[in-house]
PDB file of N, CA and C in Angstrom:
ATOM      1  N   MET S   1       0.907  -0.812  -0.001  1.00  0.00           N
ATOM      2  CA  MET S   1      -0.229  -0.295   0.184  1.00  0.00           C
ATOM      3  C   MET S   1       0.990   1.686   0.374  1.00  0.00           C
ATOM      4  N   ALA S   2       1.183   2.809  -0.786  1.00  0.00           N
ATOM      5  CA  ALA S   2       1.451   3.610  -1.392  1.00  0.00           C
ATOM      6  C   ALA S   2       1.635   4.201   0.571  1.00  0.00           C
ATOM      7  N   ASP S   3       2.692   4.771   0.860  1.00  0.00           N
ATOM      8  CA  ASP S   3       2.219   5.962   2.012  1.00  0.00           C
ATOM      9  C   ASP S   3       1.898   7.143   1.077  1.00  0.00           C
ATOM     10  N   ALA S   4       0.717   7.952   1.822  1.00  0.00           N
ATOM     11  CA  ALA S   4      -0.425   8.980   0.917  1.00  0.00           C
ATOM     12  C   ALA S   4       1.457  10.115   1.633  1.00  0.00           C
ATOM     13  N   SER S   5       1.894  10.222   2.698  1.00  0.00           N
ATOM     14  CA  SER S   5       2.625  11.480   3.281  1.00  0.00           C
ATOM     15  C   SER S   5       3.801  11.480   2.254  1.00  0.00           C
ATOM     16  N   ARG S   6       3.834  10.352   1.432  1.00  0.00           N
ATOM     17  CA  ARG S   6       5.234  10.245   0.375  1.00  0.00           C
ATOM     18  C   ARG S   6       5.023  11.109  -0.338  1.00  0.00           C
ATOM     19  N   ASP S   7       3.585  11.074  -0.818  1.00  0.00           N
ATOM     20  CA  ASP S   7       2.811  10.606  -2.226  1.00  0.00           C
ATOM     21  C   ASP S   7       2.344  11.940  -3.265  1.00  0.00           C
ATOM     22  N   ASN S   8       3.038  12.702  -1.637  1.00  0.00           N
ATOM     23  CA  ASN S   8       2.009  14.455  -1.032  1.00  0.00           C
ATOM     24  C   ASN S   8       3.087  14.922  -0.681  1.00  0.00           C
ATOM     25  N   ALA S   9       3.695  14.653  -0.499  1.00  0.00           N
ATOM     26  CA  ALA S   9       5.496  15.282  -0.252  1.00  0.00           C
ATOM     27  C   ALA S   9       6.075  16.501  -0.487  1.00  0.00           C
ATOM     28  N   PRO S  10       6.444  17.962  -0.766  1.00  0.00           N
ATOM     29  CA  PRO S  10       6.268  19.657  -1.645  1.00  0.00           C
ATOM     30  C   PRO S  10       8.271  18.681  -1.875  1.00  0.00           C
ATOM     31  N   VAL S  11       8.070  18.297  -3.415  1.00  0.00           N
ATOM     32  CA  VAL S  11       9.665  18.566  -3.388  1.00  0.00           C
ATOM     33  C   VAL S  11      10.689  19.307  -3.105  1.00  0.00           C
ATOM     34  N   ILE S  12      11.723  20.513  -2.428  1.00  0.00           N
ATOM     35  CA  ILE S  12      12.351  20.670  -2.510  1.00  0.00           C
ATOM     36  C   ILE S  12      13.664  21.395  -3.085  1.00  0.00           C
ATOM     37  N   GLY S  13      13.956  19.957  -4.133  1.00  0.00           N
ATOM     38  CA  GLY S  13      15.198  19.665  -4.584  1.00  0.00           C
ATOM     39  C   GLY S  13      15.908  18.435  -5.679  1.00  0.00           C
ATOM     40  N   ARG S  14      16.075  18.847  -6.328  1.00  0.00           N
ATOM     41  CA  ARG S  14      16.341  17.591  -6.887  1.00  0.00           C
ATOM     42  C   ARG S  14      16.975  17.728  -7.993  1.00  0.00           C
ATOM     43  N   THR S  15      17.942  15.886  -8.209  1.00  0.00           N
ATOM     44  CA  THR S  15      19.250  15.954  -8.363  1.00  0.00           C
ATOM     45  C   THR S  15      19.237  14.748  -9.506  1.00  0.00           C
ATOM     46  N   ASP S  16      19.267  15.660 -10.705  1.00  0.00           N
ATOM     47  CA  ASP S  16      19.155  14.884 -12.074  1.00  0.00           C
ATOM     48  C   ASP S  16      20.618  13.583 -12.989  1.00  0.00           C
ATOM     49  N   PHE S  17      20.677  12.859 -13.456  1.00  0.00           N
ATOM     50  CA  PHE S  17      21.875  12.114 -13.902  1.00  0.00           C
ATOM     51  C   PHE S  17      21.633  11.625 -15.070  1.00  0.00           C
ATOM     52  N   ALA S  18      22.571  11.654 -16.070  1.00  0.00           N
ATOM     53  CA  ALA S  18      22.932  11.629 -17.351  1.00  0.00           C
ATOM     54  C   ALA S  18      21.963  10.768 -18.442  1.00  0.00           C
ATOM     55  N   ASP S  19      22.109   9.269 -17.586  1.00  0.00           N
ATOM     56  CA  ASP S  19      21.629   8.257 -17.754  1.00  0.00           C
ATOM     57  C   ASP S  19      19.274   8.757 -17.257  1.00  0.00           C
ATOM     58  N   GLY S  20      19.391   9.268 -16.869  1.00  0.00           N
ATOM     59  CA  GLY S  20      17.887   9.921 -16.691  1.00  0.00           C
ATOM     60  C   GLY S  20      17.003   9.285 -14.867  1.00  0.00           C
ATOM     61  N   CYS S  21      18.199   8.692 -14.483  1.00  0.00           N
ATOM     62  CA  CYS S  21      17.481   8.929 -12.750  1.00  0.00           C
ATOM     63  C   CYS S  21      17.613   9.984 -12.438  1.00  0.00           C
ATOM     64  N   TYR S  22      17.242   9.851 -11.141  1.00  0.00           N
ATOM     65  CA  TYR S  22      17.006  11.424 -10.206  1.00  0.00           C
ATOM     66  C   TYR S  22      16.803  10.763  -8.941  1.00  0.00           C
ATOM     67  N   ILE S  23      17.195  11.534  -8.184  1.00  0.00           N
ATOM     68  CA  ILE S  23      16.856  11.370  -6.311  1.00  0.00           C
ATOM     69  C   ILE S  23      16.295  13.585  -6.391  1.00  0.00           C
ATOM     70  N   GLU S  24      15.135  13.208  -5.749  1.00  0.00           N
ATOM     71  CA  GLU S  24      14.732  14.505  -5.439  1.00  0.00           C
ATOM     72  C   GLU S  24      14.823  14.256  -3.477  1.00  0.00           C
ATOM     73  N   THR S  25      15.087  15.318  -3.214  1.00  0.00           N
ATOM     74  CA  THR S  25      14.583  15.815  -2.410  1.00  0.00           C
ATOM     75  C   THR S  25      12.772  16.065  -1.386  1.00  0.00           C
ATOM     76  N   LEU S  26      12.695  15.801  -0.192  1.00  0.00           N
ATOM     77  CA  LEU S  26      11.517  15.852  -0.047  1.00  0.00           C
ATOM     78  C   LEU S  26      11.269  16.406   1.514  1.00  0.00           C
ATOM     79  N   THR S  27      10.158  16.868   1.621  1.00  0.00           N
ATOM     80  CA  THR S  27       9.634  17.203   2.751  1.00  0.00           C
ATOM     81  C   THR S  27       8.706  16.457   3.177  1.00  0.00           C
ATOM     82  N   ASP S  28       8.647  15.619   4.269  1.00  0.00           N
ATOM     83  CA  ASP S  28       7.592  14.182   4.581  1.00  0.00           C
ATOM     84  C   ASP S  28       6.530  15.329   5.092  1.00  0.00           C
ATOM     85  N   ALA S  29       4.800  14.858   4.804  1.00  0.00           N
ATOM     86  CA  ALA S  29       3.694  15.607   5.258  1.00  0.00           C
ATOM     87  C   ALA S  29       3.215  15.397   6.441  1.00  0.00           C
ATOM     88  N   ARG S  30       3.439  13.941   7.002  1.00  0.00           N
ATOM     89  CA  ARG S  30       3.714  14.250   8.693  1.00  0.00           C
ATOM     90  C   ARG S  30       4.241  14.816   9.402  1.00  0.00           C
ATOM     91  N   THR S  31       5.852  14.733   9.250  1.00  0.00           N
ATOM     92  CA  THR S  31       7.261  14.969  10.493  1.00  0.00           C
ATOM     93  C   THR S  31       7.403  16.245   9.407  1.00  0.00           C
ATOM     94  N   GLY S  32       7.458  15.852   8.943  1.00  0.00           N
ATOM     95  CA  GLY S  32       8.557  17.333   8.203  1.00  0.00           C
ATOM     96  C   GLY S  32       9.741  16.660   8.573  1.00  0.00           C
ATOM     97  N   GLU S  33      10.373  16.201   8.039  1.00  0.00           N
ATOM     98  CA  GLU S  33      11.235  15.605   7.845  1.00  0.00           C
ATOM     99  C   GLU S  33      12.416  16.100   6.842  1.00  0.00           C
ATOM    100  N   LEU S  34      13.113  15.641   6.056  1.00  0.00           N
ATOM    101  CA  LEU S  34      13.733  15.271   4.720  1.00  0.00           C
ATOM    102  C   LEU S  34      13.633  13.888   4.327  1.00  0.00           C
ATOM    103  N   MET S  35      13.322  13.376   3.124  1.00  0.00           N
ATOM    104  CA  MET S  35      13.647  12.213   2.867  1.00  0.00           C
ATOM    105  C   MET S  35      14.488  13.173   1.738  1.00  0.00           C
ATOM    106  N   TYR S  36      13.982  11.713   0.783  1.00  0.00           N
ATOM    107  CA  TYR S  36      14.557  11.257  -0.463  1.00  0.00           C
ATOM    108  C   TYR S  36      14.027  10.612  -1.702  1.00  0.00           C
ATOM    109  N   ARG S  37      13.486  10.674  -2.576  1.00  0.00           N
ATOM    110  CA  ARG S  37      13.380  10.042  -3.896  1.00  0.00           C
ATOM    111  C   ARG S  37      14.794   9.664  -4.189  1.00  0.00           C
ATOM    112  N   SER S  38      14.574   8.522  -4.687  1.00  0.00           N
ATOM    113  CA  SER S  38      14.978   7.787  -6.166  1.00  0.00           C
ATOM    114  C   SER S  38      14.600   6.894  -7.309  1.00  0.00           C
ATOM    115  N   CYS S  39      14.473   7.512  -8.575  1.00  0.00           N
ATOM    116  CA  CYS S  39      13.608   6.717  -8.926  1.00  0.00           C
ATOM    117  C   CYS S  39      14.602   6.681 -10.410  1.00  0.00           C
ATOM    118  N   SER S  40      14.212   5.366 -11.391  1.00  0.00           N
ATOM    119  CA  SER S  40      14.602   5.060 -12.168  1.00  0.00           C
ATOM    120  C   SER S  40      14.455   5.801 -13.555  1.00  0.00           C
ATOM    121  N   PRO S  41      14.994   5.986 -14.004  1.00  0.00           N
ATOM    122  CA  PRO S  41      14.734   6.380 -15.400  1.00  0.00           C
ATOM    123  C   PRO S  41      13.058   6.690 -16.102  1.00  0.00           C
ATOM    124  N   GLY S  42      13.070   8.273 -16.315  1.00  0.00           N
ATOM    125  CA  GLY S  42      11.865   7.699 -15.908  1.00  0.00           C
ATOM    126  C   GLY S  42      10.433   8.416 -15.133  1.00  0.00           C
ATOM    127  N   GLY S  43      10.886   7.382 -13.736  1.00  0.00           N
ATOM    128  CA  GLY S  43      10.561   7.518 -12.954  1.00  0.00           C
ATOM    129  C   GLY S  43       9.942   6.038 -12.746  1.00  0.00           C
ATOM    130  N   ALA S  44       9.527   5.307 -13.448  1.00  0.00           N
ATOM    131  CA  ALA S  44       8.819   3.562 -12.987  1.00  0.00           C
ATOM    132  C   ALA S  44       9.055   2.988 -11.947  1.00  0.00           C
ATOM    133  N   ILE S  45      10.104   3.262 -11.329  1.00  0.00           N
ATOM    134  CA  ILE S  45      10.384   3.261  -9.885  1.00  0.00           C
ATOM    135  C   ILE S  45      10.970   3.861  -9.454  1.00  0.00           C
ATOM    136  N   CYS S  46       9.958   4.297  -8.215  1.00  0.00           N
ATOM    137  CA  CYS S  46      10.940   4.447  -7.294  1.00  0.00           C
ATOM    138  C   CYS S  46      10.831   4.299  -5.456  1.00  0.00           C
ATOM    139  N   ARG S  47      12.173   5.099  -5.257  1.00  0.00           N
ATOM    140  CA  ARG S  47      12.286   3.393  -3.886  1.00  0.00           C
ATOM    141  C   ARG S  47      12.606   5.403  -2.500  1.00  0.00           C
ATOM    142  N   TYR S  48      12.579   4.982  -1.487  1.00  0.00           N
ATOM    143  CA  TYR S  48      12.276   5.878  -0.611  1.00  0.00           C
ATOM    144  C   TYR S  48      13.602   6.383   0.870  1.00  0.00           C
ATOM    145  N   SER S  49      14.396   6.630   1.185  1.00  0.00           N
ATOM    146  CA  SER S  49      14.468   7.068   2.156  1.00  0.00           C
ATOM    147  C   SER S  49      15.044   8.562   3.435  1.00  0.00           C
ATOM    148  N   SER S  50      15.755   7.763   4.127  1.00  0.00           N
ATOM    149  CA  SER S  50      15.555   9.433   5.073  1.00  0.00           C
ATOM    150  C   SER S  50      17.360   9.328   5.126  1.00  0.00           C
ATOM    151  N   ASP S  51      17.824   9.267   4.209  1.00  0.00           N
ATOM    152  CA  ASP S  51      19.526   9.444   3.979  1.00  0.00           C
ATOM    153  C   ASP S  51      19.762   9.281   2.563  1.00  0.00           C
ATOM    154  N   LEU S  52      20.381  10.854   1.923  1.00  0.00           N
ATOM    155  CA  LEU S  52      21.306  10.650   0.876  1.00  0.00           C
ATOM    156  C   LEU S  52      21.884   9.777   0.477  1.00  0.00           C
ATOM    157  N   TRP S  53      22.460   9.045   1.542  1.00  0.00           N
ATOM    158  CA  TRP S  53      24.134   8.014   1.037  1.00  0.00           C
ATOM    159  C   TRP S  53      23.024   6.395   0.373  1.00  0.00           C
ATOM    160  N   GLN S  54      22.071   6.611   1.290  1.00  0.00           N
ATOM    161  CA  GLN S  54      20.840   4.675   0.756  1.00  0.00           C
ATOM    162  C   GLN S  54      20.414   6.287  -1.161  1.00  0.00           C
ATOM    163  N   ALA S  55      19.283   7.370  -0.545  1.00  0.00           N
ATOM    164  CA  ALA S  55      18.993   7.656  -1.805  1.00  0.00           C
ATOM    165  C   ALA S  55      20.796   7.533  -3.328  1.00  0.00           C
ATOM    166  N   GLN S  56      21.891   7.465  -2.511  1.00  0.00           N
ATOM    167  CA  GLN S  56      22.693   7.270  -3.768  1.00  0.00           C
ATOM    168  C   GLN S  56      23.052   5.674  -4.265  1.00  0.00           C
ATOM    169  N   VAL S  57      22.404   5.016  -3.224  1.00  0.00           N
ATOM    170  CA  VAL S  57      22.957   3.262  -3.159  1.00  0.00           C
ATOM    171  C   VAL S  57      21.359   2.821  -4.150  1.00  0.00           C
ATOM    172  N   TYR S  58      20.107   3.681  -4.130  1.00  0.00           N
ATOM    173  CA  TYR S  58      19.647   3.326  -5.285  1.00  0.00           C
ATOM    174  C   TYR S  58      19.508   2.645  -6.425  1.00  0.00           C
ATOM    175  N   VAL S  59      19.833   4.582  -6.915  1.00  0.00           N
ATOM    176  CA  VAL S  59      20.839   4.812  -8.422  1.00  0.00           C
ATOM    177  C   VAL S  59      21.610   4.132  -9.312  1.00  0.00           C
ATOM    178  N   GLU S  60      22.320   3.852  -8.032  1.00  0.00           N
ATOM    179  CA  GLU S  60      23.923   2.728  -8.702  1.00  0.00           C
ATOM    180  C   GLU S  60      22.838   1.010  -8.742  1.00  0.00           C
ATOM    181  N   TYR S  61      21.987   1.142  -8.297  1.00  0.00           N
ATOM    182  CA  TYR S  61      20.916  -0.153  -8.327  1.00  0.00           C
ATOM    183  C   TYR S  61      20.499  -0.286  -9.586  1.00  0.00           C
ATOM    184  N   PHE S  62      19.759   1.033  -9.985  1.00  0.00           N
ATOM    185  CA  PHE S  62      18.707   1.155 -10.643  1.00  0.00           C
ATOM    186  C   PHE S  62      19.217   1.135 -12.106  1.00  0.00           C
ATOM    187  N   ARG S  63      21.867   1.842 -12.010  1.00  0.00           N
ATOM    188  CA  ARG S  63      21.956   1.912 -13.243  1.00  0.00           C
ATOM    189  C   ARG S  63      22.828   0.929 -13.452  1.00  0.00           C
ATOM    190  N   SER S  64      22.725  -0.122 -12.888  1.00  0.00           N
ATOM    191  CA  SER S  64      23.786  -2.091 -13.026  1.00  0.00           C
ATOM    192  C   SER S  64      22.117  -2.489 -13.438  1.00  0.00           C
ATOM    193  N   LYS S  65      21.088  -2.060 -14.390  1.00  0.00           N
ATOM    194  CA  LYS S  65      19.646  -2.689 -14.433  1.00  0.00           C
ATOM    195  C   LYS S  65      19.995  -2.475 -16.239  1.00  0.00           C
TER     196      LYS S  65
END
C-alpha cells in the first residue's frame, strides 16, 4: 500500500543524472523531516529513504539493471 504522506510530499530539490535517473529531496508531509526519492529513468520505479547515502545506493542499483 502506498504511503499518502510520501506521494503528497513537497519536492524541495532534485538532482538529475545523465542516464535519466534522479534523486528528489522531499519534506515528509506528516513529520516535516527530509527524505529522498530515488527514481529510475522516467520515474518508472522509485524508492524512498531517509538519508542521501541510501538514495545514492538506489540510483547505483537502477544503473546496474
